Amino acid sequence: MNILVVDDEIYARKALIKQVTELLGSRPCELYEAQDAETARLLLSRIPFDLVLTDICMPGQTGLDLVEYMVSNQMAAQAVLVSGYAEFDYAKRAMELGVREYLLKPIEQEKLRRIVTDAVNRSEQARDENLTQNLKRLVRGDTTAELPFAAAAYRLVLLQASKDITPSLYRSICTECRGKGLRLAYAVDPLNATRIILLLDDEQSPLDFLGTRLANLHLIAGASLPFQDASGAAEAFRQAQSAIGGCIANAFCRLFVYQEPRKLMFTENELALFSEYLEKNTARARTYKEKLLERLVLDGSEYWNIDFLYGKLATAIQMCAYSHTGRLVTMRSLGSFESVYEIDLYLNERIEELNQPDQKDGCSMQDVVDYLNENYFDFISLDALAREKYFMNPRYFGKLFKDYTGCTFSQYLTQIRMEHARDYLAKENYTVSQVAYMCGYNSVSYFIQTFKKVYGETPKQFEKTDFCDI
């Protein structure tokens, strides 16, 4: 976090910096100082501060002028006024500017401790939220997202529960990893709330520790191969998802590292037959599917063959169900199974449901629209939604969506986000950067460009518009 101390008296400034430094202890923080409001404004224009402690009475512009500058520019930093005088006019003007804290000299250590602690907590919360958003964007293929720390290489790990696991357990594992000196960030996969995403730098020790930690838990983990930059994160996510399927081939292991497939047991022609049988004779399709799964067991196949086969079978069932009923079938992820036999029973149930006109466990394209309306603030891509949630070809899924809504997936999602952005700007006291974040945009400049394209004016211009009810 970043803290700025502003005071024209050098001894008072240095004394306050010393107090703050002692209160911070070992917490990572950058402390800056300025001898006047003009210098402080220059620093504020270049550095994102979390806390600004400023004296009121200074030559030239006062501390109140500095706070007014911060308010007019919608800066997120908390402003705290410091003064040797308890004058009512100062306090009144401070309250009008939204300043919640007013410190009188000599400063009480306990009150300053509370202010600094609150600033640290808010900074850490904002950092975690930013990491979460960046990770979601990384794994969905957004190469503009920032990696949370510098490293020679990275490794993506997905944790998945085979039984109900409390979120606090996930957090405790991450805390323990950090306690071992491992650098990581984590987030919930927006398409599967039971999965946590960890980003680890490329060393063996994090994987060894994680494997030991998961030994007696109902958790399994899939780890990707190392990748160098943001452009490799989407592929790493796919690798980690695929690796989780290793639990079916080896039920005694808890951590599976992705390996490049050496051979695939099935050809596209073989799998195309399954789709044909589904269309004409579901009983024959079920028998053919069982033979494919039997080959997996007899040959002792590695997990990538299981992942490949299950993905193809699930996609065929989904496409067949939609073509006959106009509804999307909910399909379980591969990592939720414990054996090939369990997969066989599950797919049999799904095939049987194809003959039933009223599918209780299905959803319509309206459910997809509802999902977007409820999760517009997440990084959502058509490809990820189609492949991971509905096991459908993204191009075909996009066509179905456009037929239903009259606009493309991207256009519809942008429309939802812009409507929410307009409401936030018109009704709430949020900064432009906060609104961009809340509407699913990682880049503020891109958010501003999109807003202007849709409404013909920038968010700042929109905020200054006078509204009245007619």
Coordinates of C-alpha atoms in Angstrom, one line a residue:
M1 CA 0.0 0.0 0.0
N2 CA 1.0 3.7 -0.4
I3 CA 0.8 6.4 2.2
L4 CA 1.4 10.1 1.7
V5 CA 2.3 12.6 4.6
V6 CA 1.9 16.3 3.8
D7 CA 3.2 19.0 6.2
D8 CA 5.2 22.1 5.6
E9 CA 7.0 21.7 9.0
I10 CA 9.8 19.2 8.4
Y11 CA 10.1 18.0 12.0
A12 CA 6.3 17.5 12.3
R13 CA 6.3 15.6 9.0
K14 CA 9.2 13.4 10.0
A15 CA 7.7 12.7 13.4
L16 CA 4.4 11.6 11.8
I17 CA 6.2 9.4 9.3
K18 CA 8.1 7.7 12.2
Q19 CA 4.8 7.1 14.0
V20 CA 3.2 5.5 10.9
T21 CA 6.3 3.4 10.2
E22 CA 6.2 2.0 13.8
L23 CA 2.5 1.2 13.5
L24 CA 3.0 -0.6 10.1
G25 CA 5.7 -2.9 11.5
S26 CA 6.6 -5.5 8.9
R27 CA 3.7 -4.8 6.6
P28 CA 4.8 -3.9 3.1
C29 CA 4.2 -0.2 2.5
E30 CA 5.7 2.7 0.6
L31 CA 5.7 6.0 2.5
Y32 CA 5.9 9.3 0.6
E33 CA 6.2 12.9 1.9
A34 CA 5.5 16.4 0.6
Q35 CA 6.2 19.8 2.0
D36 CA 3.2 21.5 0.4
A37 CA -0.1 20.8 -1.4
E38 CA 1.4 21.5 -4.9
T39 CA 4.0 18.7 -4.5
A40 CA 1.3 16.4 -3.0
R41 CA -0.9 17.0 -6.1
L42 CA 1.9 16.0 -8.4
L43 CA 2.5 12.8 -6.4
L44 CA -1.3 12.0 -6.3
S45 CA -1.4 12.3 -10.1
R46 CA 1.2 9.7 -10.5
I47 CA 0.8 7.2 -7.6
P48 CA -2.3 5.4 -6.4
F49 CA -2.3 6.2 -2.7
D50 CA -4.4 4.4 -0.1
L51 CA -4.1 7.0 2.7
V52 CA -3.2 10.7 2.7
L53 CA -2.4 12.5 6.0
T54 CA -2.3 16.2 5.4
D55 CA -1.8 19.3 7.6
I56 CA -4.4 22.0 7.1
C57 CA -2.4 25.3 7.5
M58 CA 0.3 25.4 4.9
P59 CA 1.7 28.2 2.7
G60 CA -0.1 28.5 -0.6
Q61 CA -2.8 25.9 -0.9
T62 CA -4.2 24.4 2.3
G63 CA -4.9 20.8 3.2
L64 CA -8.5 21.5 2.6
D65 CA -7.7 22.6 -1.0
L66 CA -5.8 19.4 -1.4
V67 CA -8.7 17.3 -0.2
E68 CA -11.0 19.2 -2.6
Y69 CA -8.6 18.3 -5.4
M70 CA -8.8 14.6 -4.4
V71 CA -12.6 14.7 -4.3
S72 CA -13.0 16.5 -7.6
N73 CA -10.7 13.9 -9.3
Q74 CA -12.5 11.0 -7.6
M75 CA -9.4 9.6 -6.0
A76 CA -9.9 6.5 -3.9
A77 CA -7.4 7.4 -1.2
Q78 CA -8.7 8.1 2.3
A79 CA -7.9 11.7 3.4
V80 CA -7.2 12.5 7.0
L81 CA -6.7 16.1 8.1
V82 CA -4.1 17.0 10.8
S83 CA -4.2 20.3 12.6
G84 CA -3.1 22.0 15.8
Y85 CA -6.3 23.9 16.0
A86 CA -9.8 22.6 16.8
E87 CA -11.6 25.2 14.8
F88 CA -15.2 24.7 13.9
D89 CA -14.9 26.1 10.4
Y90 CA -12.1 23.6 9.6
A91 CA -14.2 20.7 10.9
K92 CA -17.3 21.9 9.0
R93 CA -15.5 22.3 5.7
A94 CA -13.9 18.9 6.2
M95 CA -17.2 17.2 6.7
E96 CA -18.6 18.9 3.6
L97 CA -15.7 17.3 1.6
G98 CA -16.5 13.9 3.1
V99 CA -13.5 13.7 5.4
R100 CA -14.3 11.2 8.2
E101 CA -11.1 11.6 10.3
Y102 CA -9.6 14.8 11.9
L103 CA -6.5 14.5 14.0
L104 CA -5.4 17.1 16.5
K105 CA -1.8 17.7 17.3
P106 CA -0.2 16.1 19.4
I107 CA -1.6 13.1 17.6
E108 CA -3.0 10.3 19.8
Q109 CA -1.2 7.1 19.0
E110 CA -4.3 4.9 19.5
K111 CA -6.4 6.9 17.1
L112 CA -3.6 7.0 14.5
R113 CA -3.2 3.2 14.9
R114 CA -6.9 2.7 14.1
I115 CA -6.7 4.9 11.0
V116 CA -3.6 3.2 9.7
T117 CA -5.0 -0.3 10.4
D118 CA -8.3 0.5 8.6
A119 CA -6.3 1.8 5.6
V120 CA -4.1 -1.4 5.5
N121 CA -7.3 -3.6 5.7
R122 CA -8.9 -1.7 2.8
S123 CA -5.7 -1.9 0.8
E124 CA -5.4 -5.6 1.3
Q125 CA -9.1 -6.2 0.4
A126 CA -8.8 -4.1 -2.7
R127 CA -5.6 -6.0 -3.6
D128 CA -7.3 -9.4 -3.2
E129 CA -10.3 -8.3 -5.3
N130 CA -8.0 -7.1 -8.0
L131 CA -6.1 -10.4 -7.9
T132 CA -9.4 -12.3 -8.2
Q133 CA -10.5 -10.3 -11.2
N134 CA -7.1 -10.6 -12.9
L135 CA -7.0 -14.3 -12.4
K136 CA -10.5 -14.8 -13.8
R137 CA -9.5 -12.8 -16.9
L138 CA -6.2 -14.7 -17.2
V139 CA -7.8 -18.1 -17.3
R140 CA -10.5 -16.9 -19.8
G141 CA -7.8 -15.8 -22.3
D142 CA -7.6 -12.0 -21.6
T143 CA -3.9 -11.3 -22.3
T144 CA -4.3 -7.7 -21.0
A145 CA -4.7 -9.0 -17.5
E146 CA -1.8 -8.6 -15.2
L147 CA 0.1 -11.4 -13.5
P148 CA 0.0 -10.9 -9.7
F149 CA 3.8 -11.1 -9.2
A150 CA 7.0 -11.4 -11.2
A151 CA 8.5 -14.8 -11.7
A152 CA 10.5 -16.7 -14.3
A153 CA 7.6 -19.0 -14.9
Y154 CA 4.2 -19.8 -13.4
R155 CA 2.0 -22.8 -12.8
L156 CA -1.8 -22.9 -12.5
V157 CA -3.4 -25.3 -10.0
L158 CA -7.1 -26.0 -9.7
L159 CA -8.6 -27.4 -6.5
Q160 CA -11.8 -29.4 -6.7
A161 CA -13.9 -30.9 -4.0
S162 CA -15.3 -34.4 -4.2
K163 CA -17.6 -33.6 -1.3
D164 CA -18.9 -30.5 0.3
I165 CA -16.0 -28.3 1.5
T166 CA -16.3 -25.0 3.3
P167 CA -14.8 -21.9 1.7
S168 CA -12.8 -21.4 4.9
L169 CA -10.8 -24.6 4.2
Y170 CA -9.7 -23.3 0.8
R171 CA -8.6 -20.1 2.3
S172 CA -6.7 -21.9 5.1
I173 CA -4.8 -23.9 2.5
C174 CA -3.8 -20.7 0.7
T175 CA -2.8 -19.1 4.0
E176 CA -0.6 -22.1 4.9
C177 CA 1.0 -21.9 1.4
R178 CA 1.8 -18.2 2.0
G179 CA 3.1 -19.0 5.4
K180 CA 5.6 -21.3 3.8
G181 CA 6.9 -18.4 1.8
L182 CA 5.1 -19.4 -1.4
R183 CA 3.8 -16.6 -3.7
L184 CA 0.3 -17.3 -4.9
A185 CA -3.1 -15.7 -5.7
Y186 CA -6.4 -17.4 -5.7
A187 CA -10.0 -16.9 -7.0
V188 CA -13.2 -18.8 -7.5
D189 CA -13.8 -20.0 -11.0
P190 CA -16.9 -18.1 -12.1
L191 CA -18.3 -21.1 -14.0
N192 CA -17.8 -23.5 -11.0
A193 CA -18.1 -22.0 -7.5
T194 CA -16.6 -25.1 -5.9
R195 CA -13.2 -24.6 -7.6
I196 CA -10.4 -22.4 -6.4
I197 CA -7.7 -21.1 -8.7
L198 CA -4.1 -20.8 -7.4
L199 CA -1.2 -19.2 -9.3
L200 CA 2.2 -20.6 -8.2
D201 CA 5.6 -19.8 -9.5
D202 CA 7.4 -22.7 -11.2
E203 CA 9.1 -24.5 -8.4
Q204 CA 8.6 -28.1 -7.1
S205 CA 8.2 -27.1 -3.5
P206 CA 4.7 -25.6 -3.8
L207 CA 3.5 -28.8 -5.5
D208 CA 5.1 -31.0 -2.9
F209 CA 3.6 -29.0 -0.1
L210 CA 0.1 -28.9 -1.7
G211 CA 0.2 -32.7 -2.4
T212 CA 1.0 -33.3 1.3
R213 CA -1.7 -30.9 2.5
L214 CA -4.4 -32.6 0.4
A215 CA -3.5 -36.1 1.4
N216 CA -6.4 -36.6 3.9
L217 CA -8.9 -34.2 2.5
H218 CA -11.8 -34.7 0.0
L219 CA -9.9 -32.5 -2.4
I220 CA -8.1 -33.2 -5.6
A221 CA -5.8 -30.8 -7.6
G222 CA -4.8 -30.5 -11.2
A223 CA -1.6 -28.6 -12.1
S224 CA -0.6 -27.2 -15.4
L225 CA 2.8 -27.2 -17.1
P226 CA 4.9 -24.1 -16.5
F227 CA 4.0 -21.0 -18.6
Q228 CA 5.9 -17.8 -19.1
D229 CA 3.3 -14.9 -19.4
A230 CA -0.3 -14.0 -19.6
S231 CA -0.8 -15.4 -23.1
G232 CA -0.2 -18.9 -21.7
A233 CA -2.7 -18.8 -18.8
A234 CA -5.7 -19.9 -20.8
E235 CA -3.9 -23.1 -22.1
A236 CA -2.6 -23.7 -18.5
F237 CA -6.2 -23.6 -17.3
R238 CA -7.2 -26.2 -19.8
Q239 CA -4.3 -28.3 -18.8
A240 CA -5.2 -28.1 -15.1
Q241 CA -8.8 -29.0 -15.9
S242 CA -7.7 -32.0 -17.9
A243 CA -5.2 -33.1 -15.2
I244 CA -8.0 -33.3 -12.6
G245 CA -9.4 -36.3 -14.6
G246 CA -6.4 -38.2 -13.3
C247 CA -8.3 -39.1 -10.1
I248 CA -10.3 -41.6 -12.2
A249 CA -7.1 -43.4 -13.3
N250 CA -5.5 -43.2 -9.8
A251 CA -7.9 -42.9 -6.9
F252 CA -5.1 -42.9 -4.3
C253 CA -3.4 -39.7 -5.5
R254 CA -4.6 -36.2 -4.7
L255 CA -2.4 -34.0 -7.0
F256 CA -2.1 -34.6 -10.7
V257 CA 0.3 -32.7 -13.0
Y258 CA -0.6 -32.4 -16.7
Q259 CA 1.4 -34.4 -19.2
E260 CA 1.3 -34.1 -22.9
P261 CA -0.7 -37.0 -24.4
R262 CA 1.4 -39.7 -26.0
K263 CA -1.5 -41.3 -27.8
L264 CA -5.2 -41.2 -28.0
M265 CA -7.2 -44.4 -28.1
F266 CA -10.2 -43.0 -30.1
T267 CA -10.5 -41.6 -33.6
E268 CA -13.0 -38.9 -34.6
N269 CA -14.8 -41.4 -36.8
E270 CA -15.4 -43.7 -33.8
L271 CA -16.8 -40.9 -31.8
A272 CA -19.0 -39.7 -34.7
L273 CA -20.7 -43.1 -34.6
F274 CA -21.9 -42.3 -31.1
S275 CA -23.7 -39.2 -32.3
E276 CA -25.3 -41.1 -35.1
Y277 CA -26.6 -43.8 -32.8
L278 CA -28.0 -41.1 -30.4
E279 CA -30.0 -39.7 -33.2
K280 CA -31.4 -43.0 -34.4
N281 CA -31.3 -45.5 -31.6
T282 CA -30.4 -44.6 -28.0
A283 CA -30.2 -48.2 -26.9
R284 CA -27.5 -48.9 -29.5
A285 CA -25.7 -45.6 -28.5
R286 CA -25.7 -46.8 -24.9
T287 CA -24.2 -50.2 -25.9
Y288 CA -21.6 -48.5 -28.1
K289 CA -20.6 -46.1 -25.3
E290 CA -20.1 -48.9 -22.9
K291 CA -17.7 -50.6 -25.3
L292 CA -15.7 -47.4 -25.6
L293 CA -15.5 -47.1 -21.8
E294 CA -14.5 -50.8 -21.5
R295 CA -11.5 -50.1 -23.7
L296 CA -10.4 -47.4 -21.2
V297 CA -10.5 -49.9 -18.3
L298 CA -8.9 -52.8 -20.2
D299 CA -6.0 -50.8 -21.6
G300 CA -5.4 -49.0 -18.3
S301 CA -5.7 -45.7 -20.1
E302 CA -4.1 -42.5 -18.8
Y303 CA -6.4 -39.6 -17.8
W304 CA -6.1 -37.6 -21.0
N305 CA -8.0 -40.4 -22.8
I306 CA -10.7 -40.3 -20.2
D307 CA -10.9 -36.5 -20.4
F308 CA -11.0 -36.7 -24.2
L309 CA -13.7 -39.4 -24.4
Y310 CA -15.9 -37.9 -21.7
G311 CA -15.8 -34.5 -23.4
K312 CA -16.9 -35.9 -26.7
L313 CA -19.7 -38.1 -25.3
A314 CA -21.0 -35.2 -23.1
T315 CA -21.0 -32.9 -26.1
A316 CA -22.9 -35.4 -28.3
I317 CA -25.5 -35.8 -25.6
Q318 CA -25.9 -32.1 -25.2
M319 CA -26.3 -31.4 -28.9
C320 CA -28.8 -34.2 -29.3
A321 CA -30.8 -33.1 -26.4
Y322 CA -31.0 -29.5 -27.7
S323 CA -31.9 -30.5 -31.2
H324 CA -34.8 -32.6 -29.9
T325 CA -36.1 -30.5 -27.0
G326 CA -34.6 -27.0 -27.3
R327 CA -33.2 -27.4 -23.8
L328 CA -29.7 -27.5 -22.5
V329 CA -28.7 -30.5 -20.4
T330 CA -26.7 -29.9 -17.2
M331 CA -23.5 -32.1 -17.4
R332 CA -21.2 -32.9 -14.5
S333 CA -17.5 -32.0 -14.8
L334 CA -15.1 -35.0 -15.1
G335 CA -13.4 -34.3 -11.8
S336 CA -16.6 -35.0 -9.9
F337 CA -16.4 -38.7 -10.8
E338 CA -14.4 -41.3 -8.9
S339 CA -14.4 -44.2 -11.4
V340 CA -15.2 -45.1 -15.1
Y341 CA -18.1 -47.1 -13.8
E342 CA -19.6 -44.0 -12.2
I343 CA -19.2 -42.2 -15.5
D344 CA -21.0 -45.1 -17.3
L345 CA -24.0 -44.9 -15.0
Y346 CA -24.2 -41.2 -15.3
L347 CA -24.1 -41.2 -19.1
N348 CA -26.8 -43.9 -19.1
E349 CA -29.1 -41.6 -17.1
R350 CA -28.5 -38.8 -19.5
I351 CA -29.2 -41.0 -22.6
E352 CA -32.4 -42.2 -21.0
E353 CA -33.6 -38.7 -20.5
L354 CA -33.3 -38.0 -24.3
N355 CA -36.5 -40.1 -24.7
Q356 CA -38.4 -38.1 -22.1
P357 CA -40.1 -35.0 -23.4
D358 CA -40.1 -33.1 -20.1
Q359 CA -36.5 -32.9 -18.8
K360 CA -36.5 -31.8 -15.2
D361 CA -32.7 -31.2 -15.2
G362 CA -32.5 -29.0 -18.3
C363 CA -32.4 -25.3 -19.0
S364 CA -33.4 -23.1 -21.9
M365 CA -31.5 -20.3 -23.6
Q366 CA -33.3 -18.0 -21.3
D367 CA -31.4 -19.5 -18.4
V368 CA -28.2 -18.6 -20.2
V369 CA -29.5 -15.0 -20.5
D370 CA -30.3 -15.1 -16.8
Y371 CA -26.8 -16.3 -16.0
L372 CA -25.3 -13.3 -17.8
N373 CA -27.6 -10.9 -16.0
E374 CA -26.6 -12.3 -12.7
N375 CA -22.8 -12.6 -13.4
Y376 CA -22.1 -9.7 -15.7
F377 CA -19.4 -8.4 -13.3
D378 CA -17.3 -11.6 -14.0
F379 CA -15.0 -12.1 -16.9
I380 CA -17.3 -14.3 -19.1
S381 CA -16.3 -15.5 -22.5
L382 CA -18.5 -17.3 -25.1
D383 CA -15.9 -20.0 -25.5
A384 CA -15.6 -20.8 -21.8
L385 CA -19.3 -20.8 -21.2
A386 CA -20.0 -23.0 -24.2
R387 CA -17.3 -25.6 -23.5
E388 CA -17.1 -25.7 -19.7
K389 CA -20.7 -25.1 -18.6
Y390 CA -22.8 -26.5 -21.5
F391 CA -20.4 -28.9 -23.4
M392 CA -21.3 -27.3 -26.8
N393 CA -19.3 -26.1 -29.8
P394 CA -18.8 -22.3 -29.2
R395 CA -19.7 -21.4 -32.7
Y396 CA -23.0 -23.3 -32.6
F397 CA -23.7 -22.0 -29.1
G398 CA -23.2 -18.4 -30.3
K399 CA -25.6 -19.0 -33.2
L400 CA -28.3 -20.3 -30.8
F401 CA -27.8 -17.3 -28.5
K402 CA -28.1 -14.9 -31.4
D403 CA -31.2 -16.6 -32.7
Y404 CA -32.8 -16.3 -29.2
T405 CA -31.7 -12.7 -28.3
G406 CA -31.3 -11.0 -31.7
C407 CA -27.7 -9.9 -30.9
T408 CA -24.4 -11.5 -30.5
F409 CA -23.1 -12.8 -27.1
S410 CA -20.6 -9.9 -26.9
Q411 CA -23.2 -7.3 -27.8
Y412 CA -25.6 -8.6 -25.2
L413 CA -23.0 -8.7 -22.4
T414 CA -21.8 -5.2 -23.2
Q415 CA -25.4 -3.9 -23.2
I416 CA -26.0 -5.4 -19.7
R417 CA -22.7 -4.0 -18.4
M418 CA -23.4 -0.5 -19.8
E419 CA -26.9 -0.4 -18.3
H420 CA -25.5 -1.2 -14.9
A421 CA -22.6 1.3 -15.3
R422 CA -25.1 4.1 -16.1
D423 CA -27.1 3.2 -13.0
Y424 CA -24.0 3.2 -10.8
L425 CA -22.9 6.6 -12.2
A426 CA -26.3 8.2 -11.9
K427 CA -27.4 7.0 -8.5
E428 CA -24.3 6.1 -6.4
N429 CA -21.1 7.9 -5.3
Y430 CA -18.6 5.7 -7.2
T431 CA -15.5 6.6 -9.1
V432 CA -15.2 5.7 -12.7
S433 CA -12.5 3.1 -11.9
Q434 CA -14.8 1.5 -9.3
V435 CA -17.7 1.4 -11.8
A436 CA -15.4 -0.2 -14.4
Y437 CA -14.3 -2.9 -11.9
M438 CA -17.9 -3.6 -10.8
C439 CA -19.1 -4.0 -14.3
G440 CA -16.4 -6.6 -15.3
Y441 CA -13.8 -4.3 -16.9
N442 CA -10.2 -4.7 -16.0
S443 CA -9.1 -1.8 -18.2
V444 CA -10.6 1.6 -17.2
S445 CA -9.6 3.2 -20.5
Y446 CA -11.4 0.4 -22.4
F447 CA -14.5 0.9 -20.2
I448 CA -14.5 4.6 -21.0
Q449 CA -14.2 3.9 -24.7
T450 CA -17.0 1.4 -24.6
F451 CA -19.2 3.8 -22.5
K452 CA -18.7 6.7 -25.0
K453 CA -19.4 4.4 -27.9
V454 CA -22.7 3.3 -26.4
Y455 CA -23.9 6.6 -24.9
G456 CA -22.0 9.2 -26.9
E457 CA -20.3 10.7 -23.9
T458 CA -17.6 9.7 -21.4
P459 CA -18.6 8.6 -17.8
K460 CA -17.3 11.9 -16.4
Q461 CA -19.5 13.8 -18.8
F462 CA -22.5 11.6 -18.0
E463 CA -22.0 12.3 -14.2
K464 CA -22.2 16.0 -14.8
T465 CA -25.6 15.7 -16.6
D466 CA -28.5 17.1 -14.6
F467 CA -31.3 14.6 -14.2
C468 CA -34.9 15.4 -13.4
D469 CA -38.1 13.4 -13.3
I470 CA -40.7 14.6 -15.9

